[in-house]
Tab-separated table of N, CA and C in Angstrom:
chain	number	residue	atom	x	y	z
D	1047	MET	N	-81.643	73.961	-107.103
D	1047	MET	CA	-81.815	74.104	-105.672
D	1047	MET	C	-83.006	73.276	-105.213
D	1048	ASN	N	-82.844	72.506	-104.158
D	1048	ASN	CA	-83.927	71.703	-103.611
D	1048	ASN	C	-84.587	72.439	-102.458
D	1049	PRO	N	-85.878	72.747	-102.580
D	1049	PRO	CA	-86.557	73.395	-101.458
D	1049	PRO	C	-86.716	72.411	-100.313
D	1050	PRO	N	-86.758	72.891	-99.065
D	1050	PRO	CA	-86.942	71.984	-97.931
D	1050	PRO	C	-88.275	71.253	-98.019
D	1051	HIS	N	-88.311	70.044	-97.453
D	1051	HIS	CA	-89.532	69.241	-97.457
D	1051	HIS	C	-90.693	70.029	-96.856
D	1052	GLY	N	-91.800	70.057	-97.575
D	1052	GLY	CA	-93.000	70.698	-97.053
D	1052	GLY	C	-93.049	72.199	-97.273
D	1053	SER	N	-92.075	72.770	-98.001
D	1053	SER	CA	-92.132	74.213	-98.201
D	1053	SER	C	-93.128	74.549	-99.303
D	1054	VAL	N	-93.469	75.817	-99.390
D	1054	VAL	CA	-94.438	76.279	-100.378
D	1054	VAL	C	-93.698	77.098	-101.420
D	1055	VAL	N	-93.935	76.792	-102.686
D	1055	VAL	CA	-93.309	77.550	-103.763
D	1055	VAL	C	-94.380	77.982	-104.749
D	1056	LYS	N	-94.081	79.015	-105.509
D	1056	LYS	CA	-94.989	79.476	-106.555
D	1056	LYS	C	-94.396	79.029	-107.879
D	1057	LEU	N	-95.104	78.126	-108.557
D	1057	LEU	CA	-94.653	77.668	-109.858
D	1057	LEU	C	-95.258	78.573	-110.921
D	1058	LYS	N	-94.513	78.810	-112.004
D	1058	LYS	CA	-95.011	79.681	-113.068
D	1058	LYS	C	-96.314	79.157	-113.646
D	1059	SER	N	-96.425	77.830	-113.769
D	1059	SER	CA	-97.620	77.247	-114.375
D	1059	SER	C	-98.781	77.103	-113.391
D	1060	ALA	N	-98.519	77.286	-112.108
D	1060	ALA	CA	-99.564	77.097	-111.096
D	1060	ALA	C	-100.294	78.404	-110.830
D	1061	LYS	N	-101.594	78.309	-110.594
D	1061	LYS	CA	-102.396	79.484	-110.284
D	1061	LYS	C	-102.278	79.872	-108.822
D	1062	LYS	N	-101.891	78.918	-107.981
D	1062	LYS	CA	-101.710	79.203	-106.556
D	1062	LYS	C	-100.470	78.465	-106.067
D	1063	PRO	N	-99.953	78.837	-104.903
D	1063	PRO	CA	-98.755	78.156	-104.384
D	1063	PRO	C	-98.983	76.651	-104.228
D	1064	VAL	N	-97.932	75.891	-104.428
D	1064	VAL	CA	-97.991	74.433	-104.348
D	1064	VAL	C	-97.105	73.975	-103.195
D	1065	ARG	N	-97.598	73.033	-102.391
D	1065	ARG	CA	-96.791	72.470	-101.298
D	1065	ARG	C	-95.821	71.469	-101.914
D	1066	THR	N	-94.543	71.763	-101.812
D	1066	THR	CA	-93.540	70.902	-102.436
D	1066	THR	C	-93.463	69.536	-101.785
D	1067	GLY	N	-93.884	69.415	-100.539
D	1067	GLY	CA	-93.884	68.109	-99.877
D	1067	GLY	C	-94.716	67.106	-100.642
D	1068	ARG	N	-95.863	67.544	-101.134
D	1068	ARG	CA	-96.731	66.651	-101.918
D	1068	ARG	C	-96.065	66.261	-103.227
D	1069	ILE	N	-95.428	67.225	-103.869
D	1069	ILE	CA	-94.739	66.935	-105.121
D	1069	ILE	C	-93.607	65.946	-104.871
D	1070	LEU	N	-92.819	66.192	-103.841
D	1070	LEU	CA	-91.703	65.296	-103.527
D	1070	LEU	C	-92.194	63.889	-103.224
D	1071	ARG	N	-93.308	63.752	-102.502
D	1071	ARG	CA	-93.854	62.422	-102.201
D	1071	ARG	C	-94.234	61.707	-103.489
D	1072	ARG	N	-94.855	62.431	-104.402
D	1072	ARG	CA	-95.251	61.815	-105.670
D	1072	ARG	C	-94.022	61.308	-106.416
D	1073	GLU	N	-92.957	62.101	-106.381
D	1073	GLU	CA	-91.743	61.717	-107.088
D	1073	GLU	C	-91.052	60.527	-106.431
D	1074	ARG	N	-91.182	60.384	-105.126
D	1074	ARG	CA	-90.501	59.312	-104.386
D	1074	ARG	C	-91.208	57.972	-104.498
D	1075	GLY	N	-92.469	57.937	-104.819
D	1075	GLY	CA	-93.151	56.661	-104.934
D	1075	GLY	C	-94.411	56.575	-104.116
D	1076	SER	N	-94.580	55.463	-103.461
D	1076	SER	CA	-95.835	55.110	-102.806
D	1076	SER	C	-96.323	56.133	-101.792
D	1077	LEU	N	-97.587	56.405	-101.881
D	1077	LEU	CA	-98.271	57.273	-100.924
D	1077	LEU	C	-98.174	56.685	-99.519
D	1078	LEU	N	-98.170	55.365	-99.431
D	1078	LEU	CA	-98.187	54.690	-98.134
D	1078	LEU	C	-96.826	54.683	-97.437
D	1079	LYS	N	-95.759	55.025	-98.168
D	1079	LYS	CA	-94.416	55.067	-97.566
D	1079	LYS	C	-94.336	56.061	-96.414
D	1080	THR	N	-95.185	57.068	-96.436
D	1080	THR	CA	-95.113	58.130	-95.426
D	1080	THR	C	-95.697	57.716	-94.084
D	1081	VAL	N	-96.358	56.577	-94.041
D	1081	VAL	CA	-96.960	56.108	-92.791
D	1081	VAL	C	-95.903	55.350	-91.992
D	1082	PRO	N	-95.640	55.767	-90.748
D	1082	PRO	CA	-94.621	55.073	-89.942
D	1082	PRO	C	-95.043	53.633	-89.652
D	1083	LYS	N	-94.088	52.728	-89.694
D	1083	LYS	CA	-94.392	51.303	-89.479
D	1083	LYS	C	-94.171	50.865	-88.034
D	1084	ASP	N	-93.602	51.731	-87.213
D	1084	ASP	CA	-93.263	51.362	-85.836
D	1084	ASP	C	-94.365	51.734	-84.845
D	1085	ILE	N	-95.612	51.541	-85.263
D	1085	ILE	CA	-96.767	51.808	-84.402
D	1085	ILE	C	-97.567	50.517	-84.286
D	1086	SER	N	-98.550	50.497	-83.412
D	1086	SER	CA	-99.351	49.277	-83.248
D	1086	SER	C	-100.018	48.904	-84.569
D	1087	SER	N	-100.328	47.648	-84.726
D	1087	SER	CA	-100.956	47.173	-85.960
D	1087	SER	C	-102.308	47.834	-86.201
D	1088	LEU	N	-103.087	48.058	-85.140
D	1088	LEU	CA	-104.371	48.741	-85.309
D	1088	LEU	C	-104.168	50.162	-85.826
D	1089	SER	N	-103.227	50.874	-85.242
D	1089	SER	CA	-102.949	52.248	-85.683
D	1089	SER	C	-102.393	52.268	-87.102
D	1090	LEU	N	-101.538	51.311	-87.415
D	1090	LEU	CA	-100.974	51.233	-88.760
D	1090	LEU	C	-102.079	50.984	-89.787
D	1091	ALA	N	-102.954	50.032	-89.508
D	1091	ALA	CA	-104.068	49.751	-90.420
D	1091	ALA	C	-104.928	50.998	-90.606
D	1092	TYR	N	-105.213	51.676	-89.503
D	1092	TYR	CA	-106.034	52.890	-89.540
D	1092	TYR	C	-105.383	53.945	-90.430
D	1093	ARG	N	-104.100	54.182	-90.203
D	1093	ARG	CA	-103.411	55.238	-90.952
D	1093	ARG	C	-103.240	54.891	-92.429
D	1094	LEU	N	-102.968	53.616	-92.729
D	1094	LEU	CA	-102.847	53.211	-94.130
D	1094	LEU	C	-104.172	53.397	-94.863
D	1095	ALA	N	-105.256	52.955	-94.238
D	1095	ALA	CA	-106.576	53.100	-94.860
D	1095	ALA	C	-106.948	54.576	-95.005
D	1096	LYS	N	-106.620	55.357	-93.992
D	1096	LYS	CA	-106.915	56.795	-94.042
D	1096	LYS	C	-106.134	57.449	-95.176
D	1097	LYS	N	-104.867	57.088	-95.308
D	1097	LYS	CA	-104.028	57.652	-96.365
D	1097	LYS	C	-104.583	57.263	-97.737
D	1098	ALA	N	-104.955	56.002	-97.910
D	1098	ALA	CA	-105.521	55.550	-99.183
D	1098	ALA	C	-106.832	56.276	-99.488
D	1099	SER	N	-107.599	56.572	-98.445
D	1099	SER	CA	-108.883	57.257	-98.656
D	1099	SER	C	-108.693	58.678	-99.186
D	1100	THR	N	-107.523	59.273	-98.936
D	1100	THR	CA	-107.291	60.648	-99.392
D	1100	THR	C	-107.216	60.763	-100.908
D	1101	VAL	N	-107.012	59.636	-101.585
D	1101	VAL	CA	-106.976	59.645	-103.049
D	1101	VAL	C	-108.188	58.924	-103.635
D	1102	GLY	N	-109.229	58.754	-102.810
D	1102	GLY	CA	-110.477	58.181	-103.294
D	1102	GLY	C	-110.599	56.678	-103.178
D	1103	PHE	N	-109.603	56.000	-102.605
D	1103	PHE	CA	-109.679	54.549	-102.436
D	1103	PHE	C	-110.422	54.270	-101.141
D	1104	ASP	N	-111.749	54.299	-101.223
D	1104	ASP	CA	-112.587	54.195	-100.035
D	1104	ASP	C	-114.002	53.815	-100.447
D	1105	TRP	N	-114.785	53.412	-99.485
D	1105	TRP	CA	-116.184	53.124	-99.727
D	1105	TRP	C	-116.966	54.436	-99.717
D	1106	PRO	N	-118.057	54.499	-100.489
D	1106	PRO	CA	-118.852	55.734	-100.481
D	1106	PRO	C	-119.635	55.926	-99.182
D	1107	ASP	N	-119.943	54.809	-98.520
D	1107	ASP	CA	-120.674	54.898	-97.251
D	1107	ASP	C	-120.392	53.654	-96.417
D	1108	VAL	N	-120.873	53.662	-95.186
D	1108	VAL	CA	-120.580	52.566	-94.255
D	1108	VAL	C	-121.227	51.248	-94.707
D	1109	LYS	N	-122.296	51.312	-95.479
D	1109	LYS	CA	-122.952	50.082	-95.958
D	1109	LYS	C	-121.991	49.217	-96.770
D	1110	GLY	N	-121.150	49.848	-97.559
D	1110	GLY	CA	-120.172	49.106	-98.357
D	1110	GLY	C	-119.159	48.379	-97.489
D	1111	ILE	N	-118.739	49.028	-96.424
D	1111	ILE	CA	-117.775	48.401	-95.518
D	1111	ILE	C	-118.441	47.242	-94.777
D	1112	LEU	N	-119.693	47.427	-94.385
D	1112	LEU	CA	-120.406	46.354	-93.684
D	1112	LEU	C	-120.611	45.146	-94.597
D	1113	LYS	N	-120.841	45.398	-95.880
D	1113	LYS	CA	-120.958	44.298	-96.839
D	1113	LYS	C	-119.623	43.549	-96.934
D	1114	LYS	N	-118.535	44.310	-96.937
D	1114	LYS	CA	-117.198	43.698	-96.968
D	1114	LYS	C	-116.960	42.873	-95.704
D	1115	LEU	N	-117.430	43.366	-94.565
D	1115	LEU	CA	-117.304	42.624	-93.308
D	1115	LEU	C	-118.018	41.277	-93.413
D	1116	ASP	N	-119.238	41.284	-93.937
D	1116	ASP	CA	-119.985	40.032	-94.120
D	1116	ASP	C	-119.208	39.058	-95.004
D	1117	GLU	N	-118.628	39.580	-96.078
D	1117	GLU	CA	-117.844	38.758	-97.001
D	1117	GLU	C	-116.638	38.138	-96.283
D	1118	GLU	N	-115.949	38.937	-95.493
D	1118	GLU	CA	-114.766	38.445	-94.779
D	1118	GLU	C	-115.136	37.438	-93.689
D	1119	VAL	N	-116.257	37.650	-93.019
D	1119	VAL	CA	-116.720	36.687	-92.004
D	1119	VAL	C	-117.000	35.347	-92.678
D	1120	GLU	N	-117.636	35.377	-93.834
D	1120	GLU	CA	-117.938	34.137	-94.549
D	1120	GLU	C	-116.648	33.423	-94.960
D	1121	GLU	N	-115.663	34.167	-95.435
D	1121	GLU	CA	-114.380	33.564	-95.809
D	1121	GLU	C	-113.683	32.965	-94.587
D	1122	PHE	N	-113.800	33.624	-93.453
D	1122	PHE	CA	-113.208	33.102	-92.219
D	1122	PHE	C	-113.914	31.811	-91.799
D	1123	ARG	N	-115.241	31.807	-91.842
D	1123	ARG	CA	-116.002	30.594	-91.486
D	1123	ARG	C	-115.584	29.410	-92.360
D	1124	GLU	N	-115.411	29.677	-93.637
D	1124	GLU	CA	-115.005	28.623	-94.562
D	1124	GLU	C	-113.618	28.090	-94.193
D	1125	ALA	N	-112.695	28.979	-93.897
D	1125	ALA	CA	-111.336	28.563	-93.523
D	1125	ALA	C	-111.356	27.725	-92.252
D	1126	VAL	N	-112.178	28.120	-91.286
D	1126	VAL	CA	-112.276	27.373	-90.027
D	1126	VAL	C	-112.899	26.004	-90.280
D	1127	SER	N	-113.959	25.971	-91.079
D	1127	SER	CA	-114.625	24.687	-91.334
D	1127	SER	C	-113.704	23.717	-92.073
D	1128	LEU	N	-112.807	24.243	-92.890
D	1128	LEU	CA	-111.847	23.395	-93.605
D	1128	LEU	C	-110.604	23.099	-92.771
D	1129	GLN	N	-110.555	23.676	-91.567
D	1129	GLN	CA	-109.431	23.508	-90.642
D	1129	GLN	C	-108.098	23.889	-91.293
D	1130	LYS	N	-108.118	25.012	-91.978
D	1130	LYS	CA	-106.916	25.537	-92.633
D	1130	LYS	C	-106.387	26.709	-91.814
D	1131	ARG	N	-105.471	26.409	-90.894
D	1131	ARG	CA	-104.951	27.436	-89.983
D	1131	ARG	C	-104.297	28.614	-90.717
D	1132	PRO	N	-103.418	28.394	-91.700
D	1132	PRO	CA	-102.815	29.556	-92.378
D	1132	PRO	C	-103.865	30.457	-93.034
D	1133	ARG	N	-104.862	29.844	-93.645
D	1133	ARG	CA	-105.921	30.645	-94.275
D	1133	ARG	C	-106.761	31.349	-93.219
D	1134	ALA	N	-107.046	30.671	-92.115
D	1134	ALA	CA	-107.813	31.295	-91.029
D	1134	ALA	C	-107.055	32.498	-90.479
D	1135	ARG	N	-105.737	32.369	-90.333
D	1135	ARG	CA	-104.917	33.483	-89.849
D	1135	ARG	C	-105.022	34.669	-90.812
D	1136	GLU	N	-104.960	34.385	-92.106
D	1136	GLU	CA	-105.081	35.446	-93.111
D	1136	GLU	C	-106.455	36.111	-93.035
D	1137	GLU	N	-107.483	35.307	-92.876
D	1137	GLU	CA	-108.846	35.851	-92.809
D	1137	GLU	C	-109.071	36.660	-91.532
D	1138	ILE	N	-108.453	36.244	-90.429
D	1138	ILE	CA	-108.535	37.042	-89.189
D	1138	ILE	C	-107.930	38.423	-89.446
D	1139	GLY	N	-106.790	38.446	-90.130
D	1139	GLY	CA	-106.166	39.725	-90.481
D	1139	GLY	C	-107.086	40.582	-91.331
D	1140	ASP	N	-107.742	39.950	-92.311
D	1140	ASP	CA	-108.682	40.682	-93.165
D	1140	ASP	C	-109.845	41.237	-92.349
D	1141	LEU	N	-110.348	40.417	-91.425
D	1141	LEU	CA	-111.447	40.875	-90.557
D	1141	LEU	C	-111.025	42.073	-89.714
D	1142	LEU	N	-109.844	41.986	-89.125
D	1142	LEU	CA	-109.349	43.096	-88.305
D	1142	LEU	C	-109.207	44.369	-89.137
D	1143	PHE	N	-108.691	44.228	-90.357
D	1143	PHE	CA	-108.514	45.399	-91.215
D	1143	PHE	C	-109.863	46.026	-91.566
D	1144	VAL	N	-110.847	45.201	-91.855
D	1144	VAL	CA	-112.181	45.729	-92.166
D	1144	VAL	C	-112.782	46.413	-90.942
D	1145	ILE	N	-112.624	45.818	-89.771
D	1145	ILE	CA	-113.139	46.427	-88.536
D	1145	ILE	C	-112.479	47.787	-88.303
D	1146	VAL	N	-111.170	47.865	-88.531
D	1146	VAL	CA	-110.471	49.143	-88.376
D	1146	VAL	C	-111.020	50.164	-89.372
D	1147	ASN	N	-111.320	49.714	-90.585
D	1147	ASN	CA	-111.895	50.621	-91.578
D	1147	ASN	C	-113.272	51.120	-91.163
D	1148	ILE	N	-114.063	50.248	-90.574
D	1148	ILE	CA	-115.375	50.678	-90.071
D	1148	ILE	C	-115.174	51.743	-88.995
D	1149	ALA	N	-114.254	51.488	-88.084
D	1149	ALA	CA	-113.960	52.460	-87.024
D	1149	ALA	C	-113.507	53.786	-87.631
D	1150	ARG	N	-112.608	53.724	-88.594
D	1150	ARG	CA	-112.109	54.941	-89.242
D	1150	ARG	C	-113.250	55.711	-89.887
D	1151	PHE	N	-114.088	55.012	-90.591
D	1151	PHE	CA	-115.195	55.648	-91.300
D	1151	PHE	C	-116.155	56.326	-90.332
D	1152	LEU	N	-116.335	55.721	-89.162
D	1152	LEU	CA	-117.265	56.266	-88.160
D	1152	LEU	C	-116.570	57.187	-87.152
D	1153	LYS	N	-115.303	57.512	-87.426
D	1153	LYS	CA	-114.510	58.391	-86.556
D	1153	LYS	C	-114.383	57.839	-85.136
D	1154	ILE	N	-114.116	56.545	-85.054
D	1154	ILE	CA	-113.891	55.872	-83.776
D	1154	ILE	C	-112.442	55.407	-83.755
D	1155	ASP	N	-111.717	55.800	-82.746
D	1155	ASP	CA	-110.325	55.386	-82.597
D	1155	ASP	C	-110.319	53.904	-82.213
D	1156	PRO	N	-109.827	53.006	-83.103
D	1156	PRO	CA	-109.872	51.575	-82.798
D	1156	PRO	C	-109.033	51.194	-81.583
D	1157	GLU	N	-107.919	51.888	-81.359
D	1157	GLU	CA	-107.089	51.621	-80.176
D	1157	GLU	C	-107.880	51.925	-78.906
D	1158	ALA	N	-108.541	53.070	-78.881
D	1158	ALA	CA	-109.321	53.461	-77.699
D	1158	ALA	C	-110.509	52.527	-77.507
D	1159	ALA	N	-111.153	52.130	-78.604
D	1159	ALA	CA	-112.301	51.224	-78.509
D	1159	ALA	C	-111.876	49.865	-77.951
D	1160	LEU	N	-110.764	49.345	-78.456
D	1160	LEU	CA	-110.275	48.053	-77.965
D	1160	LEU	C	-109.815	48.160	-76.519
D	1161	ARG	N	-109.152	49.253	-76.179
D	1161	ARG	CA	-108.700	49.451	-74.791
D	1161	ARG	C	-109.898	49.471	-73.850
D	1162	ARG	N	-110.972	50.125	-74.255
D	1162	ARG	CA	-112.176	50.185	-73.415
D	1162	ARG	C	-112.756	48.778	-73.214
D	1163	THR	N	-112.776	48.003	-74.274
D	1163	THR	CA	-113.276	46.633	-74.172
D	1163	THR	C	-112.370	45.786	-73.285
D	1164	ILE	N	-111.069	45.966	-73.400
D	1164	ILE	CA	-110.122	45.242	-72.541
D	1164	ILE	C	-110.363	45.606	-71.083
D	1165	ASP	N	-110.586	46.887	-70.826
D	1165	ASP	CA	-110.865	47.331	-69.455
D	1165	ASP	C	-112.153	46.702	-68.927
D	1166	LYS	N	-113.192	46.632	-69.782
D	1166	LYS	CA	-114.452	45.991	-69.364
D	1166	LYS	C	-114.229	44.515	-69.067
D	1167	PHE	N	-113.490	43.838	-69.956
D	1167	PHE	CA	-113.206	42.419	-69.749
D	1167	PHE	C	-112.474	42.209	-68.428
D	1168	THR	N	-111.440	43.012	-68.203
D	1168	THR	CA	-110.645	42.895	-66.981
D	1168	THR	C	-111.505	43.120	-65.749
D	1169	SER	N	-112.344	44.134	-65.799
D	1169	SER	CA	-113.224	44.446	-64.671
D	1169	SER	C	-114.191	43.292	-64.385
D	1170	ARG	N	-114.791	42.761	-65.429
D	1170	ARG	CA	-115.752	41.660	-65.250
D	1170	ARG	C	-115.067	40.387	-64.766
D	1171	PHE	N	-113.899	40.098	-65.318
D	1171	PHE	CA	-113.194	38.890	-64.902
D	1171	PHE	C	-112.742	39.004	-63.454
D	1172	THR	N	-112.288	40.182	-63.071
D	1172	THR	CA	-111.905	40.427	-61.675
D	1172	THR	C	-113.110	40.256	-60.762
D	1173	TYR	N	-114.275	40.700	-61.214
D	1173	TYR	CA	-115.510	40.524	-60.452
D	1173	TYR	C	-115.772	39.030	-60.223
D	1174	ILE	N	-115.598	38.227	-61.267
D	1174	ILE	CA	-115.789	36.774	-61.154
D	1174	ILE	C	-114.835	36.201	-60.107
D	1175	GLU	N	-113.571	36.582	-60.197
D	1175	GLU	CA	-112.576	36.075	-59.240
D	1175	GLU	C	-112.958	36.416	-57.801
D	1176	LYS	N	-113.348	37.665	-57.576
D	1176	LYS	CA	-113.698	38.097	-56.217
D	1176	LYS	C	-114.971	37.414	-55.723
D	1177	ALA	N	-115.959	37.267	-56.596
D	1177	ALA	CA	-117.207	36.608	-56.203
D	1177	ALA	C	-116.950	35.145	-55.841
D	1178	LEU	N	-116.119	34.482	-56.622
D	1178	LEU	CA	-115.783	33.086	-56.319
D	1178	LEU	C	-114.994	32.990	-55.017
D	1179	GLN	N	-114.093	33.936	-54.806
D	1179	GLN	CA	-113.297	33.946	-53.577
D	1179	GLN	C	-114.218	34.090	-52.361
D	1180	LYS	N	-115.241	34.935	-52.459
D	1180	LYS	CA	-116.203	35.100	-51.360
D	1180	LYS	C	-116.943	33.793	-51.074
D	1181	ARG	N	-117.086	32.969	-52.120
D	1181	ARG	CA	-117.754	31.675	-51.967
D	1181	ARG	C	-116.775	30.582	-51.544
D	1182	GLY	N	-115.521	30.971	-51.366
D	1182	GLY	CA	-114.510	29.994	-50.970
D	1182	GLY	C	-114.051	29.119	-52.121
D	1183	LYS	N	-114.157	29.622	-53.351
D	1183	LYS	CA	-113.785	28.850	-54.538
D	1183	LYS	C	-112.690	29.557	-55.323
D	1184	THR	N	-111.984	28.763	-56.122
D	1184	THR	CA	-111.027	29.311	-57.081
D	1184	THR	C	-111.652	29.206	-58.468
D	1185	LEU	N	-111.020	29.824	-59.430
D	1185	LEU	CA	-111.501	29.724	-60.813
D	1185	LEU	C	-111.517	28.269	-61.279
D	1186	ARG	N	-110.497	27.528	-60.927
D	1186	ARG	CA	-110.407	26.129	-61.354
D	1186	ARG	C	-111.471	25.248	-60.707
D	1187	GLU	N	-111.960	25.650	-59.545
D	1187	GLU	CA	-113.004	24.875	-58.862
D	1187	GLU	C	-114.400	25.243	-59.365
D	1188	SER	N	-114.477	26.271	-60.158
D	1188	SER	CA	-115.754	26.707	-60.711
D	1188	SER	C	-115.978	26.020	-62.056
D	1189	ASN	N	-117.076	26.353	-62.700
D	1189	ASN	CA	-117.332	25.842	-64.045
D	1189	ASN	C	-117.815	26.996	-64.925
D	1190	LEU	N	-117.903	26.738	-66.199
D	1190	LEU	CA	-118.256	27.786	-67.149
D	1190	LEU	C	-119.634	28.379	-66.863
D	1191	LEU	N	-120.585	27.554	-66.504
D	1191	LEU	CA	-121.937	28.047	-66.225
D	1191	LEU	C	-121.927	29.045	-65.065
D	1192	GLU	N	-121.241	28.705	-63.988
D	1192	GLU	CA	-121.168	29.596	-62.831
D	1192	GLU	C	-120.437	30.893	-63.189
D	1193	MET	N	-119.321	30.751	-63.907
D	1193	MET	CA	-118.563	31.947	-64.287
D	1193	MET	C	-119.364	32.830	-65.239
D	1194	ASP	N	-120.124	32.215	-66.132
D	1194	ASP	CA	-120.945	32.989	-67.068
D	1194	ASP	C	-122.045	33.760	-66.332
D	1195	ARG	N	-122.640	33.136	-65.331
D	1195	ARG	CA	-123.660	33.833	-64.524
D	1195	ARG	C	-123.049	35.037	-63.803
D	1196	LEU	N	-121.864	34.847	-63.254
D	1196	LEU	CA	-121.178	35.948	-62.576
D	1196	LEU	C	-120.790	37.047	-63.571
D	1197	TRP	N	-120.422	36.656	-64.771
D	1197	TRP	CA	-120.100	37.625	-65.830
D	1197	TRP	C	-121.316	38.514	-66.110
D	1198	GLU	N	-122.467	37.877	-66.269
D	1198	GLU	CA	-123.703	38.632	-66.528
D	1198	GLU	C	-124.052	39.528	-65.343
D	1199	GLU	N	-123.808	39.047	-64.145
D	1199	GLU	CA	-124.037	39.844	-62.932
D	1199	GLU	C	-123.137	41.088	-62.938
D	1200	ALA	N	-121.892	40.894	-63.318
D	1200	ALA	CA	-120.944	42.016	-63.389
D	1200	ALA	C	-121.393	43.039	-64.428
D	1201	LYS	N	-121.896	42.566	-65.559
D	1201	LYS	CA	-122.394	43.470	-66.600
D	1201	LYS	C	-123.555	44.311	-66.081
D	1202	LYS	N	-124.488	43.668	-65.396
D	1202	LYS	CA	-125.662	44.383	-64.869
D	1202	LYS	C	-125.253	45.426	-63.836
D	1203	LYS	N	-124.331	45.056	-62.960
D	1203	LYS	CA	-123.882	46.002	-61.924
D	1203	LYS	C	-123.198	47.204	-62.557
D	1204	ARG	N	-122.414	46.975	-63.571
D	1204	ARG	CA	-121.714	48.082	-64.241
D	1204	ARG	C	-122.710	49.004	-64.936
D	1205	LYS	N	-123.726	48.436	-65.566
D	1205	LYS	CA	-124.727	49.255	-66.256
D	1205	LYS	C	-125.469	50.153	-65.283
D	1206	ARG	N	-125.743	49.637	-64.104
D	1206	ARG	CA	-126.422	50.457	-63.094
D	1206	ARG	C	-125.502	51.545	-62.559
D	1207	LYS	N	-124.214	51.223	-62.453
D	1207	LYS	CA	-123.247	52.121	-61.831
D	1207	LYS	C	-122.769	53.224	-62.782
D	1208	VAL	N	-122.603	52.881	-64.041
D	1208	VAL	CA	-122.028	53.818	-65.006
D	1208	VAL	C	-123.042	54.137	-66.093
D	1209	SER	N	-123.278	55.410	-66.293
D	1209	SER	CA	-124.110	55.795	-67.435
D	1209	SER	C	-123.182	56.349	-68.496
D	1210	ASN	N	-123.310	55.839	-69.706
D	1210	ASN	CA	-122.436	56.267	-70.791
D	1210	ASN	C	-122.871	57.623	-71.317
D	1211	PRO	N	-121.902	58.483	-71.684
D	1211	PRO	CA	-122.261	59.762	-72.296
D	1211	PRO	C	-122.856	59.516	-73.678
D	1212	PRO	N	-123.650	60.449	-74.180
D	1212	PRO	CA	-124.244	60.239	-75.504
D	1212	PRO	C	-123.153	60.139	-76.567
D	1213	ASN	N	-123.401	59.307	-77.556
D	1213	ASN	CA	-122.437	59.132	-78.635
D	1213	ASN	C	-122.571	60.274	-79.629
D	1214	PRO	N	-121.434	60.742	-80.186
D	1214	PRO	CA	-121.526	61.759	-81.228
D	1214	PRO	C	-122.132	61.139	-82.481
D	1215	PRO	N	-122.760	61.944	-83.328
D	1215	PRO	CA	-123.346	61.373	-84.550
D	1215	PRO	C	-122.256	60.794	-85.430
D	1216	PHE	N	-122.599	59.719	-86.136
D	1216	PHE	CA	-121.639	59.092	-87.035
D	1216	PHE	C	-121.418	59.966	-88.255
D	1217	LEU	N	-120.277	59.763	-88.861
D	1217	LEU	CA	-119.914	60.480	-90.066
D	1217	LEU	C	-120.898	60.121	-91.167
D	1218	LYS	N	-121.441	61.117	-91.827
D	1218	LYS	CA	-122.381	60.875	-92.920
D	1218	LYS	C	-121.733	61.261	-94.237
D	1219	GLY	N	-121.511	60.264	-95.070
D	1219	GLY	CA	-121.018	60.517	-96.409
D	1219	GLY	C	-119.561	60.941	-96.503
D	1220	GLY	N	-118.869	61.056	-95.394
D	1220	GLY	CA	-117.469	61.463	-95.423
D	1220	GLY	C	-116.548	60.289	-95.640
D	1221	ARG	N	-115.290	60.550	-95.592
D	1221	ARG	CA	-114.333	59.498	-95.889
D	1221	ARG	C	-113.477	59.135	-94.688
D	1222	ALA	N	-112.479	59.918	-94.400
D	1222	ALA	CA	-111.497	59.542	-93.381
D	1222	ALA	C	-111.925	60.007	-92.002
D	1223	GLY	N	-111.609	59.199	-90.998
D	1223	GLY	CA	-111.928	59.557	-89.621
D	1223	GLY	C	-110.776	60.273	-88.947
D	1224	ILE	N	-110.956	60.572	-87.706
D	1224	ILE	CA	-109.943	61.263	-86.921
D	1224	ILE	C	-109.344	60.277	-85.944
D	1225	MET	N	-108.043	60.304	-85.810
D	1225	MET	CA	-107.409	59.430	-84.825
D	1225	MET	C	-106.395	60.180	-84.057
């Protein structure tokens, strides 16, 4: 008789009940098979790394991940300097995966963090467009120096307008984050 997935059974050799879902997963193969693939790449990377961390495949602390980030940045710089697009693409992927791991380790949702940055970018760029329009200019009639000054102006105005809530303390010595 096959127990339903995830049911609890008492094995004669076990001292406490065992979740059969875990046993069935072990019998089926890869731990990573259980992670759905039809989600965003950031979420997929997060969940794969989180799943791997449950069996000890993880850094002991954030310093190790930051060292890995430095290593990946150096590999990316080398690929760019050699003008090797396929290698640069691979290194960008490695960088993104390491960044997601840093976020996971610090219990920061990478999707939410990126969305917040996208919102800031959109807000600042819109500010540039409106400021130029007030001056009777289009983006194409402007130059990078002028747009950069307006970008900095938008940043300053936002800082005065919005005060960020205090950040929760980072995870100390733990492994997987919450998403």
